[in-house]
Coordinates of C-alpha atoms in Angstrom, one line a residue:
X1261 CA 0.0 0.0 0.0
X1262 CA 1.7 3.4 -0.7
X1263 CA 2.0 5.5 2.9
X1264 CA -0.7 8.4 3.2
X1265 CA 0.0 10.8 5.6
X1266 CA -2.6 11.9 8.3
X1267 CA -3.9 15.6 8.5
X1268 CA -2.1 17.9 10.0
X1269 CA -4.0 20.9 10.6
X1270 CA -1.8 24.5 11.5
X1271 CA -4.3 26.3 14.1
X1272 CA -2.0 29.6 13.1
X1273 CA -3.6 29.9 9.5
X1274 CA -7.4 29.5 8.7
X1275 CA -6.2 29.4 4.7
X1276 CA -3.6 26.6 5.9
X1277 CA -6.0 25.0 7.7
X1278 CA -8.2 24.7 4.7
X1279 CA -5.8 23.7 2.8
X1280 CA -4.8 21.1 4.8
X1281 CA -8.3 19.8 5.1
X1282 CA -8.4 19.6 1.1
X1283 CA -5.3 17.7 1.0
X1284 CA -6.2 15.7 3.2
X1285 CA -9.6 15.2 1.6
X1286 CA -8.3 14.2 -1.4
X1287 CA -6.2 12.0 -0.1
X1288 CA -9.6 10.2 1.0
X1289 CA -10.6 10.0 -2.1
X1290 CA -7.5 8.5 -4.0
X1291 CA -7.2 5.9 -1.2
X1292 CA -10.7 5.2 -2.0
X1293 CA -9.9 5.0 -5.7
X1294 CA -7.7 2.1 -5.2
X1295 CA -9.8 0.2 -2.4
X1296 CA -12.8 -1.1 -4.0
X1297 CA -13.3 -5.0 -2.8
X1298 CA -12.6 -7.5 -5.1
X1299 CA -15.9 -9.1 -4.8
X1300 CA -17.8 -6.1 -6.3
X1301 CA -19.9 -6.0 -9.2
X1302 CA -19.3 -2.3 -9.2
X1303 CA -22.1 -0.1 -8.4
X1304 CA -21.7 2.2 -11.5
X1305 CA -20.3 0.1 -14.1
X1306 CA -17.8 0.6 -15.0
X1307 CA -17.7 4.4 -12.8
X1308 CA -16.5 2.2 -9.6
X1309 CA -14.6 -0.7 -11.5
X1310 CA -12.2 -2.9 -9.5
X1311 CA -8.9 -1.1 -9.2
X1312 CA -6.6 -1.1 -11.6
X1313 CA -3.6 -1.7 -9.7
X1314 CA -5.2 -5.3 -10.0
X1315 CA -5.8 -5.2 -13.4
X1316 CA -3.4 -7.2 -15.8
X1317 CA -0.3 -5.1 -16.3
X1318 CA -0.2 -3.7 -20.0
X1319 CA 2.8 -4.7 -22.0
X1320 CA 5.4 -2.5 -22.8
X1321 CA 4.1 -2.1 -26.3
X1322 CA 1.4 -0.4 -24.9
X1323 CA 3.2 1.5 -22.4
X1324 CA 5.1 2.8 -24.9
X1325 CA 1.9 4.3 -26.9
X1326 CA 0.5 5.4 -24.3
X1327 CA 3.3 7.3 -23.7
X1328 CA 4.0 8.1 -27.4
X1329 CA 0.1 9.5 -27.6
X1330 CA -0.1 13.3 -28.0
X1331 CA -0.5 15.0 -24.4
X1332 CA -3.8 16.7 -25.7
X1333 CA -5.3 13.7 -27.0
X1334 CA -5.1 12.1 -23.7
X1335 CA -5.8 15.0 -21.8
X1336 CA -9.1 15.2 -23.8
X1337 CA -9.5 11.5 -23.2
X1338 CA -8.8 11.3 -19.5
X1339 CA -11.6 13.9 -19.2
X1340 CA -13.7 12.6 -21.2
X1341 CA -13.4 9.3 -18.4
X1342 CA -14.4 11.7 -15.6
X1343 CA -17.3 13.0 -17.0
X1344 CA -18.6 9.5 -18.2
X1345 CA -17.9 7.9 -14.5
X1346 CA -20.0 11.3 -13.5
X1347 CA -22.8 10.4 -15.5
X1348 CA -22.2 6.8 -14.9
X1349 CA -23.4 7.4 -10.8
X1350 CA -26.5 9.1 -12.3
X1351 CA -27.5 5.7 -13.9
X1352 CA -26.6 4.0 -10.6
X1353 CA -29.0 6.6 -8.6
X1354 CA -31.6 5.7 -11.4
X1355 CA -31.1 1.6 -11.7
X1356 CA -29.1 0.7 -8.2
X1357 CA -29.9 -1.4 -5.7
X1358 CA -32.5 1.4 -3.6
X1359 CA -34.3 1.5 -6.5
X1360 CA -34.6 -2.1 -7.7
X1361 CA -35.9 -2.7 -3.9
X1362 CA -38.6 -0.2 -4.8
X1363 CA -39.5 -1.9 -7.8
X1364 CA -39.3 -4.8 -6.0
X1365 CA -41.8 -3.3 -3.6
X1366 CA -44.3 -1.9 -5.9
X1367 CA -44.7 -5.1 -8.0
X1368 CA -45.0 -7.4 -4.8
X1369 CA -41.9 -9.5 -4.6
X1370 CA -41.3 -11.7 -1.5
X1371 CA -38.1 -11.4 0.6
X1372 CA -37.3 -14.8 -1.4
X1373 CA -37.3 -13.0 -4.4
X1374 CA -35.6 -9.9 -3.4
X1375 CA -33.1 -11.7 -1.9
X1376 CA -32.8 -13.2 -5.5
X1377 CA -32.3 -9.9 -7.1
X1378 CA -30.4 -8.4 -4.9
X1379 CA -28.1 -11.3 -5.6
X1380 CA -27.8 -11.5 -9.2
X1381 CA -25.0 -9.0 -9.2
X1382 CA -22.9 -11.2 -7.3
X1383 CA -24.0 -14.1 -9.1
X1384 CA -22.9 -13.0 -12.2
X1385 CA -19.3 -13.2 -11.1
X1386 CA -19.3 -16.8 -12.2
X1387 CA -18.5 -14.6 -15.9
X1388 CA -15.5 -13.2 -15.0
X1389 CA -13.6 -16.0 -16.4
X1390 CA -15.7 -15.7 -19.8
X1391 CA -15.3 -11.8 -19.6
X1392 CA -11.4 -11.8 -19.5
X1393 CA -11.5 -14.5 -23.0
X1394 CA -14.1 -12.2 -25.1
X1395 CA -11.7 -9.1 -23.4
X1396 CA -8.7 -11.1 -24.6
X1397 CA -10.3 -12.2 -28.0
X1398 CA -11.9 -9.1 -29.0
X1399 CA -10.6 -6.4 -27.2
X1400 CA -11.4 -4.3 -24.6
X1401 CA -12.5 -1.3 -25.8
X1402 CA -14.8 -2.9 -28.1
X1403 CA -16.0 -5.3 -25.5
X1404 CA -16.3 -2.3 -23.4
X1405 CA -18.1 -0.1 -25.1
X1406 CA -20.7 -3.1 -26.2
X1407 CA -21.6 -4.7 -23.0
X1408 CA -21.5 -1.1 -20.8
X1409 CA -24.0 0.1 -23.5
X1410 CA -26.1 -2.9 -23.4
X1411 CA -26.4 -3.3 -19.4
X1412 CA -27.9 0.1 -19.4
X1413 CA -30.2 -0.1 -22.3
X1414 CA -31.4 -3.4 -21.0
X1415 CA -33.4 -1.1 -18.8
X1416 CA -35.8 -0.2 -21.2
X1417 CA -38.7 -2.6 -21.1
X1418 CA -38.9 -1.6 -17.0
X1419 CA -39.8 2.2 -18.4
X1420 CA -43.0 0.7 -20.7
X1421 CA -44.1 -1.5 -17.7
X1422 CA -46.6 0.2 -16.8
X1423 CA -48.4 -0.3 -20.1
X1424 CA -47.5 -3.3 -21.0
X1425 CA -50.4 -5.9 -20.9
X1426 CA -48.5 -8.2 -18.3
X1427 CA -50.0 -9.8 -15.1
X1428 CA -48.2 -9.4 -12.1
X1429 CA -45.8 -12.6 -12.3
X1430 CA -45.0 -11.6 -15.9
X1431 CA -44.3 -8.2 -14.3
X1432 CA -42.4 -9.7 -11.6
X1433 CA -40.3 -11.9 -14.0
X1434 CA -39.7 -9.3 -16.2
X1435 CA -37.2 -7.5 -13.0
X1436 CA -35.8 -10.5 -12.8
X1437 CA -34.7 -11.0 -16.2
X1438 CA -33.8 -7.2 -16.5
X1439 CA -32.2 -7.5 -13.5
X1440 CA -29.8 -10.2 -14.4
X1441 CA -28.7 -9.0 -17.8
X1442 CA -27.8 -5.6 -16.5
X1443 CA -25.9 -7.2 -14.0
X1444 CA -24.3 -9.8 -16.0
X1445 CA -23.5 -7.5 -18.9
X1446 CA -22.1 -5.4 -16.2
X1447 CA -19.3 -7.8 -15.2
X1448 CA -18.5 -8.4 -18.7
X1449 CA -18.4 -4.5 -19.2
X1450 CA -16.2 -3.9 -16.0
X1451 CA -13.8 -6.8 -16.9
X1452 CA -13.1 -5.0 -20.4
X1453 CA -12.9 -1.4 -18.7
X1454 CA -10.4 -2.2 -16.0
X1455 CA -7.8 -4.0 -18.8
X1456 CA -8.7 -0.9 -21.0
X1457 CA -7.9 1.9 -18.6
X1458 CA -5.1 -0.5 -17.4
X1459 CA -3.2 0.3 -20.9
X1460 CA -4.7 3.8 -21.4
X1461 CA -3.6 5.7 -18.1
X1462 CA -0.5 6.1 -17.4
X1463 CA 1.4 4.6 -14.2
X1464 CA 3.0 7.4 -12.7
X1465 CA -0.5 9.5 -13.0
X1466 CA -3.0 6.4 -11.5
X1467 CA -3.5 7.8 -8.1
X1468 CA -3.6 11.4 -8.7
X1469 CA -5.9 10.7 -11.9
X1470 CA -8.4 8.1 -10.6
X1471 CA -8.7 9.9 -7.4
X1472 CA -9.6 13.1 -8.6
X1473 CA -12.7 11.3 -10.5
X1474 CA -13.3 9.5 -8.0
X1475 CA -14.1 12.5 -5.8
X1476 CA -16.1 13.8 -8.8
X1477 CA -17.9 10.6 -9.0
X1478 CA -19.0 10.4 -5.7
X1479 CA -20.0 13.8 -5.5
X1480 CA -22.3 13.2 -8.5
X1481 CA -23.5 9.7 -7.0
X1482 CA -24.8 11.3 -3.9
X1483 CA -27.0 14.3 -5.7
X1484 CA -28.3 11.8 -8.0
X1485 CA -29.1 9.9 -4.8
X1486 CA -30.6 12.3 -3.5
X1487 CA -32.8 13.4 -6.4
X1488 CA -33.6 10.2 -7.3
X1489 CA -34.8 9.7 -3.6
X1490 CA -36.9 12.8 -3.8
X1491 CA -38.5 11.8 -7.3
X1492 CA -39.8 8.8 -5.6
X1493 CA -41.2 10.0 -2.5
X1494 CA -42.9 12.8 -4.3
X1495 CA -44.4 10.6 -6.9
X1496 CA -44.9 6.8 -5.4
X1497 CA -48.5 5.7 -5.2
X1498 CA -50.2 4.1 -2.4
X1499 CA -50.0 1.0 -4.0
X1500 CA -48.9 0.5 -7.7
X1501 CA -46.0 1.6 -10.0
X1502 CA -46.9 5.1 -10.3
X1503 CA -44.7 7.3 -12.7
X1504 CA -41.5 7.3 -10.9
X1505 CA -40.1 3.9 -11.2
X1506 CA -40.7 4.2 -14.9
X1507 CA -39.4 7.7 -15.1
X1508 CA -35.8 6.8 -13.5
X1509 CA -35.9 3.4 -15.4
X1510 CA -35.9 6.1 -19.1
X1511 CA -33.1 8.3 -17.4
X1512 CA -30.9 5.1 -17.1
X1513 CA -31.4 4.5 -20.5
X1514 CA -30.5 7.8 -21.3
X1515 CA -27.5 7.2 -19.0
X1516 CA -26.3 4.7 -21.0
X1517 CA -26.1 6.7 -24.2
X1518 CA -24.6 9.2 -22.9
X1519 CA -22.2 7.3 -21.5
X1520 CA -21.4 5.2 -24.4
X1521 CA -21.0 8.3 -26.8
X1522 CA -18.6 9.2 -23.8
X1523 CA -16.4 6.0 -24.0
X1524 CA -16.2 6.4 -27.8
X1525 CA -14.9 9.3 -27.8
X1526 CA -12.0 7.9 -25.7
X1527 CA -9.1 6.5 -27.5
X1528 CA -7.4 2.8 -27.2
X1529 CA -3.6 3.1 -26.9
X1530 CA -2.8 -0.3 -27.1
X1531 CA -2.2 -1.3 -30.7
X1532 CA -4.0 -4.2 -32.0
X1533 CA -3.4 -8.1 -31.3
X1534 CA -1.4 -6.4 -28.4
X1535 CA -3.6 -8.3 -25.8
X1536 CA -2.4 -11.6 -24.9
X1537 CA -4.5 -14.6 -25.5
X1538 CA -5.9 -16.7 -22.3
X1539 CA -5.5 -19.9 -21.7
X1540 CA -7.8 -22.2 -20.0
X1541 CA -5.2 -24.4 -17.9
X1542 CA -3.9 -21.0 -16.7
X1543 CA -7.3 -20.5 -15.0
X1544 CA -7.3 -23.4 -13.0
X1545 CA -3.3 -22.5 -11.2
X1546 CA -5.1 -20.3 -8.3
X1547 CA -7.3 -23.5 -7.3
X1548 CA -4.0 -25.5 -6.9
X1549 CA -1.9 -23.2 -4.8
X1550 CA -2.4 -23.8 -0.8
X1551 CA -2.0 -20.0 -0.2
X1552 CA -5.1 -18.6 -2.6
X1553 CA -6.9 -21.5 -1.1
X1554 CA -7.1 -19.9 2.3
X1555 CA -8.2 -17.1 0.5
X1556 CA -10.8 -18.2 -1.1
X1557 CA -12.1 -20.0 2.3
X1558 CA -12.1 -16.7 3.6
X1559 CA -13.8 -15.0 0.4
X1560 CA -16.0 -17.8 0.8
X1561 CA -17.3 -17.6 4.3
X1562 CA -17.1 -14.0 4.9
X1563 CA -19.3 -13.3 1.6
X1564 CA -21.7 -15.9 2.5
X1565 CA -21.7 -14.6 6.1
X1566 CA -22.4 -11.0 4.4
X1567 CA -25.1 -12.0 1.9
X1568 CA -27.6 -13.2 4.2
X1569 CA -28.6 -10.0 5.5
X1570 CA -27.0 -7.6 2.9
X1571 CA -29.8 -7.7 0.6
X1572 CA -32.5 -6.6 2.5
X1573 CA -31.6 -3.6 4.7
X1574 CA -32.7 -1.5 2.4
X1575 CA -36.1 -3.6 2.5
X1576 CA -36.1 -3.0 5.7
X1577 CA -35.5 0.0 5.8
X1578 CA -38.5 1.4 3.8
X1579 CA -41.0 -1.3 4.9
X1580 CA -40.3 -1.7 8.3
X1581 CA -38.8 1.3 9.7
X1582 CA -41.1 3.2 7.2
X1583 CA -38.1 5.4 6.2
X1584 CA -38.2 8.1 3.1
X1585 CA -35.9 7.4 0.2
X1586 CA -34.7 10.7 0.7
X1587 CA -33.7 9.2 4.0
X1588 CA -32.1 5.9 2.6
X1589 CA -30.1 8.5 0.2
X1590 CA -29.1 10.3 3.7
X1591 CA -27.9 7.4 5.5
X1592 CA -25.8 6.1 2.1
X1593 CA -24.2 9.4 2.3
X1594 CA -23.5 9.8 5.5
X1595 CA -22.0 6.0 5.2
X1596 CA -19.8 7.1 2.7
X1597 CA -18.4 10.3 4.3
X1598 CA -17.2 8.7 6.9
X1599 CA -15.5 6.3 4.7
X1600 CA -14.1 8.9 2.9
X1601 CA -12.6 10.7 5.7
X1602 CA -11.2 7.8 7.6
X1603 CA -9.2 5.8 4.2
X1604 CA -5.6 7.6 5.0
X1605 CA -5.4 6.4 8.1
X1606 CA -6.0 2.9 7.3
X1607 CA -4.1 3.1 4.5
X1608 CA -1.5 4.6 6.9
X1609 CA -1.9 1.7 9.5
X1610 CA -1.9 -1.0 6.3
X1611 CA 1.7 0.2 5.7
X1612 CA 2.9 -0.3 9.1
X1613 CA 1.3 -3.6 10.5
X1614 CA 0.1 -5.2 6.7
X1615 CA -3.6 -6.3 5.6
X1616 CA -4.0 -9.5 7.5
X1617 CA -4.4 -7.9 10.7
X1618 CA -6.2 -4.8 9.5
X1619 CA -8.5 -7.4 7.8
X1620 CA -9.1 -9.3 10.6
X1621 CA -9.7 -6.3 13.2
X1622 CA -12.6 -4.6 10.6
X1623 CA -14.3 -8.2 9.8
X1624 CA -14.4 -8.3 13.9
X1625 CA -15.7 -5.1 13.6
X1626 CA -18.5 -5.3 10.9
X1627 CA -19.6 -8.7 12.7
X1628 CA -21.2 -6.3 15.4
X1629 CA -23.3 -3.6 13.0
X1630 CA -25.7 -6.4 12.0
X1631 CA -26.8 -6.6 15.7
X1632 CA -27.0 -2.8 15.5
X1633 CA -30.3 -2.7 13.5
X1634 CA -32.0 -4.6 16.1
X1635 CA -32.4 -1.4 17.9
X1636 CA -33.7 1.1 15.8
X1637 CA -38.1 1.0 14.7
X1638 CA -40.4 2.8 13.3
X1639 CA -40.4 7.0 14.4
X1640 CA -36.8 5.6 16.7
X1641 CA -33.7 5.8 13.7
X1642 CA -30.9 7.3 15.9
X1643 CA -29.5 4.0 16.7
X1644 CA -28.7 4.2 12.9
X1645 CA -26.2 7.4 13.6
X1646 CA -24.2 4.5 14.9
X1647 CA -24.1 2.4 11.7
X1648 CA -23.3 5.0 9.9
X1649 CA -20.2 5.8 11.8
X1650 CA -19.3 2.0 12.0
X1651 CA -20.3 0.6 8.7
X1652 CA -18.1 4.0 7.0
X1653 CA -15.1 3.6 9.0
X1654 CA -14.5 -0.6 9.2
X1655 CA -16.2 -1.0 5.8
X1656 CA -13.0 1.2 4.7
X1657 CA -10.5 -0.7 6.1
X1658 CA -11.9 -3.8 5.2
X1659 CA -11.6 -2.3 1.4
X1660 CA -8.5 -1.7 2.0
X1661 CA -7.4 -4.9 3.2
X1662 CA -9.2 -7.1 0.9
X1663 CA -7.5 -5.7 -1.8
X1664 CA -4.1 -5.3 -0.7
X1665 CA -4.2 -9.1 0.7
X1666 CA -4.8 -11.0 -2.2
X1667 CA -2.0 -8.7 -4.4
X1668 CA 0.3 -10.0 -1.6
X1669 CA -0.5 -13.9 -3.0
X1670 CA -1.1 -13.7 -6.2
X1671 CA 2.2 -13.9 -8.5
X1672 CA 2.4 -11.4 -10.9
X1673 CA 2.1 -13.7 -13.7
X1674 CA -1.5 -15.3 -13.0
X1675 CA -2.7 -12.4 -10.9
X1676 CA -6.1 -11.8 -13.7
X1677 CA -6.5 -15.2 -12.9
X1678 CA -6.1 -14.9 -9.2
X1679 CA -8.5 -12.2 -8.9
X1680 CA -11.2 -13.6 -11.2
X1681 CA -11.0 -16.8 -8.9
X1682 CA -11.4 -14.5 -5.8
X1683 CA -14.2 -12.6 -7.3
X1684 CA -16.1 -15.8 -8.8
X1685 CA -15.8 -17.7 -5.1
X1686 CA -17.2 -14.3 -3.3
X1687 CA -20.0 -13.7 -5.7
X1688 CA -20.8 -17.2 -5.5
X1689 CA -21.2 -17.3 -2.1
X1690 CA -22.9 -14.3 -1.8
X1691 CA -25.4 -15.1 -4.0
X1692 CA -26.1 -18.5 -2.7
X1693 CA -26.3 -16.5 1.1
X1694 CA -28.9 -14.1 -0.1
X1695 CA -31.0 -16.6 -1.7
X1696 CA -30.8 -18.7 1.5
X1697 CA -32.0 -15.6 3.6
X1698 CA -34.6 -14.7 1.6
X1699 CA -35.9 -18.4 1.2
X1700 CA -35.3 -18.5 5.2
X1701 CA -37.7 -14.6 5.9
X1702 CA -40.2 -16.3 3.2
X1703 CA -40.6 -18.9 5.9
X1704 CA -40.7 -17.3 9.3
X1705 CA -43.6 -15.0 9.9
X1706 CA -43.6 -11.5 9.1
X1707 CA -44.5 -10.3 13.1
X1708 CA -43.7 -12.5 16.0
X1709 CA -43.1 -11.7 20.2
X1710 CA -40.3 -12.6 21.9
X1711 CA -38.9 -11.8 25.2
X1712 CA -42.1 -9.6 25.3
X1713 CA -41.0 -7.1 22.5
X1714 CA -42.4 -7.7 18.5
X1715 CA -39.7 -8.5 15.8
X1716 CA -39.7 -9.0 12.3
X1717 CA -38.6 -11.8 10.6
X1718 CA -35.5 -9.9 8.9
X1719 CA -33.9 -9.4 12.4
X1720 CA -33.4 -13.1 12.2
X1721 CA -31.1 -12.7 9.4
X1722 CA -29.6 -10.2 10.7
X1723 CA -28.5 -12.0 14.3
X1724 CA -27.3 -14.9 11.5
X1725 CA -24.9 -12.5 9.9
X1726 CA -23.9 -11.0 13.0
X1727 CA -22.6 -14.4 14.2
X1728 CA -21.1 -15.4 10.8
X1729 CA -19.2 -12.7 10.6
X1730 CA -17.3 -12.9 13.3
X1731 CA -16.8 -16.4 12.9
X1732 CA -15.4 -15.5 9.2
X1733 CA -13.5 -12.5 11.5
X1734 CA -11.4 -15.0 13.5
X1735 CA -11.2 -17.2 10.0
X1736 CA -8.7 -14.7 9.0
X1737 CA -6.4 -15.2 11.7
X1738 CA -5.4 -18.1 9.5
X1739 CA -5.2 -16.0 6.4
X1740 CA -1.2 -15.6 4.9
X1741 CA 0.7 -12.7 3.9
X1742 CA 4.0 -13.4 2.7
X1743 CA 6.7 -10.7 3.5
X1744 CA 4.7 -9.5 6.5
X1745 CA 3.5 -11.1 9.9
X1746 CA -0.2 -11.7 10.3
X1747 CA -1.4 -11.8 13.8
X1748 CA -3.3 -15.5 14.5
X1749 CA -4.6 -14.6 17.7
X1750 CA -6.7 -11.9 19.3
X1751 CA -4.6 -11.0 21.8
X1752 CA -1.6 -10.8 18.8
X1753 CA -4.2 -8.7 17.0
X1754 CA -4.6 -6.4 20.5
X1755 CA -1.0 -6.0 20.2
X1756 CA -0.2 -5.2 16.3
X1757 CA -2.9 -2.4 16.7
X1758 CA -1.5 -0.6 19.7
X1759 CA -0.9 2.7 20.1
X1760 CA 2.6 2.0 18.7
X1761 CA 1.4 1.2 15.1
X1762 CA -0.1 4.4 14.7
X1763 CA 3.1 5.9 15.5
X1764 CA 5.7 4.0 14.5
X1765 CA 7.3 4.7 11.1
X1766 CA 6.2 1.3 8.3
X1767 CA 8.7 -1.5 8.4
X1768 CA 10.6 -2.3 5.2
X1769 CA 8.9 -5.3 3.6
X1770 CA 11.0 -8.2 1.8
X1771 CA 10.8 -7.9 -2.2
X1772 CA 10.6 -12.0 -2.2
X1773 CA 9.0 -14.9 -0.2
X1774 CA 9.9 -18.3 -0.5
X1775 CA 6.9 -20.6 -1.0
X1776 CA 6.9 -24.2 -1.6
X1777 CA 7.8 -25.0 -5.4
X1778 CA 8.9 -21.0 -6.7
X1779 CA 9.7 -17.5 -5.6
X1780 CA 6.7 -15.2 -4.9
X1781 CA 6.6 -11.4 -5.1
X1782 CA 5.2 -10.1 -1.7
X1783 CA 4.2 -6.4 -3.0
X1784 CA 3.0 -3.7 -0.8
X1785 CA 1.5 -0.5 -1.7

């Protein structure tokens, strides 16, 4: 991980001060930029792709066109990127997952069914391997602009539902179906993206570049949020679609033209046949080596652990607590803030002590915010200032971690390979836990007493995750990182995060680590 420094802020100078703040700020964001976990769909696709310090490394063909391209057409190109991943958050306010609940809502859909949806993004993982041979076989700009296009368009036939002669399964269906294209399309759309920007920015510029936009981006998200959340307050029906849903389901479409004319107008700096070809046997390498086997176990339980209650906090937010959309929109962006402001210092603390324990102290951490929305109820949300504060701050260092730690495994040579089998096994898993916890809510009744005091079926799931969580937190104590020292226990763990780490100036990290059978880089960043 590269060292971020904490804020310093002069109390001599208010214009220091500020600037200060900014720096540090921004410095928020580019952490950010470089922290998304590997299990992600990507919430605007391909606006919040995977990182690309895990994309595959371009050649130095490409490197060298890249850097042989005229300043001004790449100037003109890297802006047109941050405008498209601006406009790319707008189609996330108008098609993400707040808004599929909704529809989800409106047309009648069980928590077995929305736990279905929900899940399709992570489900559609399984593609990644498929998405790296049509990026390898057709290239990635093409494949980009194609699929990108297509999972935004595919939301058409949800802004003529309303007059479409359908019944209410056929309706019902008909989100599925949209559901799952958009989100498989969008896999196959990010995969292309990340190898494309890979080649097209260059190295030394990464981190200033991608975390300027993504400050942009997320400034865009959260208006569009916000608006979107307004639009559907103001118009949503008693009961019914109403004009809303429909409305935002057209402005995704338009989204996705805009967007598209956006990526064409960007330019592909890799010359052709420069992408190398993909090998099936080559896939199969990260299932045979012993230390991306413990991290896929991990991947494994902590995304199963995750998707059992994931899916439906939003449901329960709106149809239990009774919140405003406006107020969902509120609580995402307070979430996010907090993230935002507390990246450098885990980034910081990830350079001292190394992933594994940071991992391990957040997944701890996160086990206990399931627990935290037994508390708040209808007309009593404050106990949600708390998982606000929680879920922005641990979710950020678990980011963090999860993306440094398997870089630390994976050899340079199979690391697209590596990552697709880490994304596949926690999109799997996911998937298979949300469809689990919404079959499991289907069954229990809505209302029931206990201890005196009326619950809803959903806090079930949610004590489920709580548990598995922190059974998939001590999981990581067996989690490897060569060229560093993970801490196996929780009293080591109590010790590596001490005052001292904060403090103490990062520990040089050996360039190689012997493991069984060949030499493996142990990279930090």
């Amino acid at each position: 991980m590269r060292q971020t420094r904490g804020p310093v802020f002069p109390a001599s100078s208010p214009a220091l001060s500020f600037a200060a703040f900014r720096r540090h700020l921004l410095s928020s964001f580019a952490s950010l930029a470089t922290a998304v976990p590997l299990f992600r769909p990507g919430s605007s696709l391909p606006g919040s792709a995977a990182p690309l310090l895990g994309a595959p490394p371009a050649d130095a063909g490409a490197l060298d066109a890249t850097r042989q391209s005229p300043s001004s057409r790449l100037r003109s190109t890297l802006g047109a990127s941050v405008v498209e991943g601006m406009f790319a958050e707008v189609f996330t306010a108008c098609a993400g997952a707040t808004v599929l609940t909704a529809w989800a809502i409106a047309l009648g859909l069980g928590p077995l069914l929305v736990g279905v949806m929900t899940a399709l993004p992570f489900c559609a993982q399984f593609v990644q391997f498929p998405a790296a041979w049509l990026t390898s076989t057709f290239g990635h700009r093409r494949v980009a602009l194609t699929a990108v296009c297509l999972s935004r368009l595919v939301m058409f036939p949800l802004a003529l539902l309303p007059w479409l002669e359908l019944d209410l399964p056929a309706r019902q269906h008909l989100l599925l179906v949209v559901a799952g294209a958009s989100a498989v399309l969008g896999v196959v759309g990010n995969n292309a993206w990340v190898a494309w920007m890979g080649e097209l920015v260059p190295r030394p510029v990464r981190g200033r570049f991608f975390g300027r936009r993504t400050a942009l981006t997320t400034l865009a998200g959260t208006v569009a949020s916000l608006v979107a959340g307004l639009l559907l307050d103001r118009l949503r029906p008693t009961d019914g679609l109403g004009l809303a849903l429909p409305l935002l389901a057209l402005g995704a479409c338009v989204m996705g033209v805009v967007t598209t004319l956006l990526m064409a107008s960007q330019h592909d700096p890799a010359p052709p046949g420069s992408t190398p070809r993909l090998e099936l046997k080559s896939a199969l390498v990260p299932l045979k080596d012993p230390l991306a086997k413990r991290v896929l176990t991990y991947q494994i339980a902590w995304n199963a652990a995750v998707g059992v209650s994931a899916p439906f906090f939003a449901l329960h937010s709106l149809q239990n607590l009774k919140m405003t959309f406006v107020l969902v929109a509120l609580h995402a962006a307070g979430v996010a803030a907090v993230r935002i402001l507390t990246a450098p210092l885990w980034g910081r603390l990830l350079d001292r002590v190394g992933a594994q324990p940071v991992l391990m102290a957040c997944s701890l951490g996160i086990g206990v915010i399931p627990a935290l929305w037994l508390l708040p109820a209808e007309g009593r949300l404050w106990p949600l200032l708390f998982d606000g504060v929680l879920a922005g701050a641990l979710w950020g260092g678990h980011a963090l971690a999860i993306f440094a730690l398997p870089l630390t495994v994976a050899p340079r040579q199979g690391r697209p390979f590596y990552l697709a089998a880490f994304s596949t096994a926690g999109g799997l898993a996911y998937a298979a836990a949300a469809a689990l916890g919404g079959t499991l809510a289907a069954l229990l009744p809505e209302n029931f007493i206990l201890g005196g005091r009326t619950w809803v079926n959903l806090h079930v799931l949610f004590v489920l995750s709580s548990v598995a969580r922190l059974g998939a937190g001590l999981l990581a104590a067996k989690l490897p990182e060569p060229g560093a020292h993970p801490a196996t226990s929780f009293s080591a763990l109590l010790l590596r995060l001490g005052p001292r780490a904060w403090s103490s100036r990062p520990q040089p990290v050996s360039t190689t680590v012997d493991v069984p059978g060949r030499q493996r880089e142990a990279q930090t960043r």
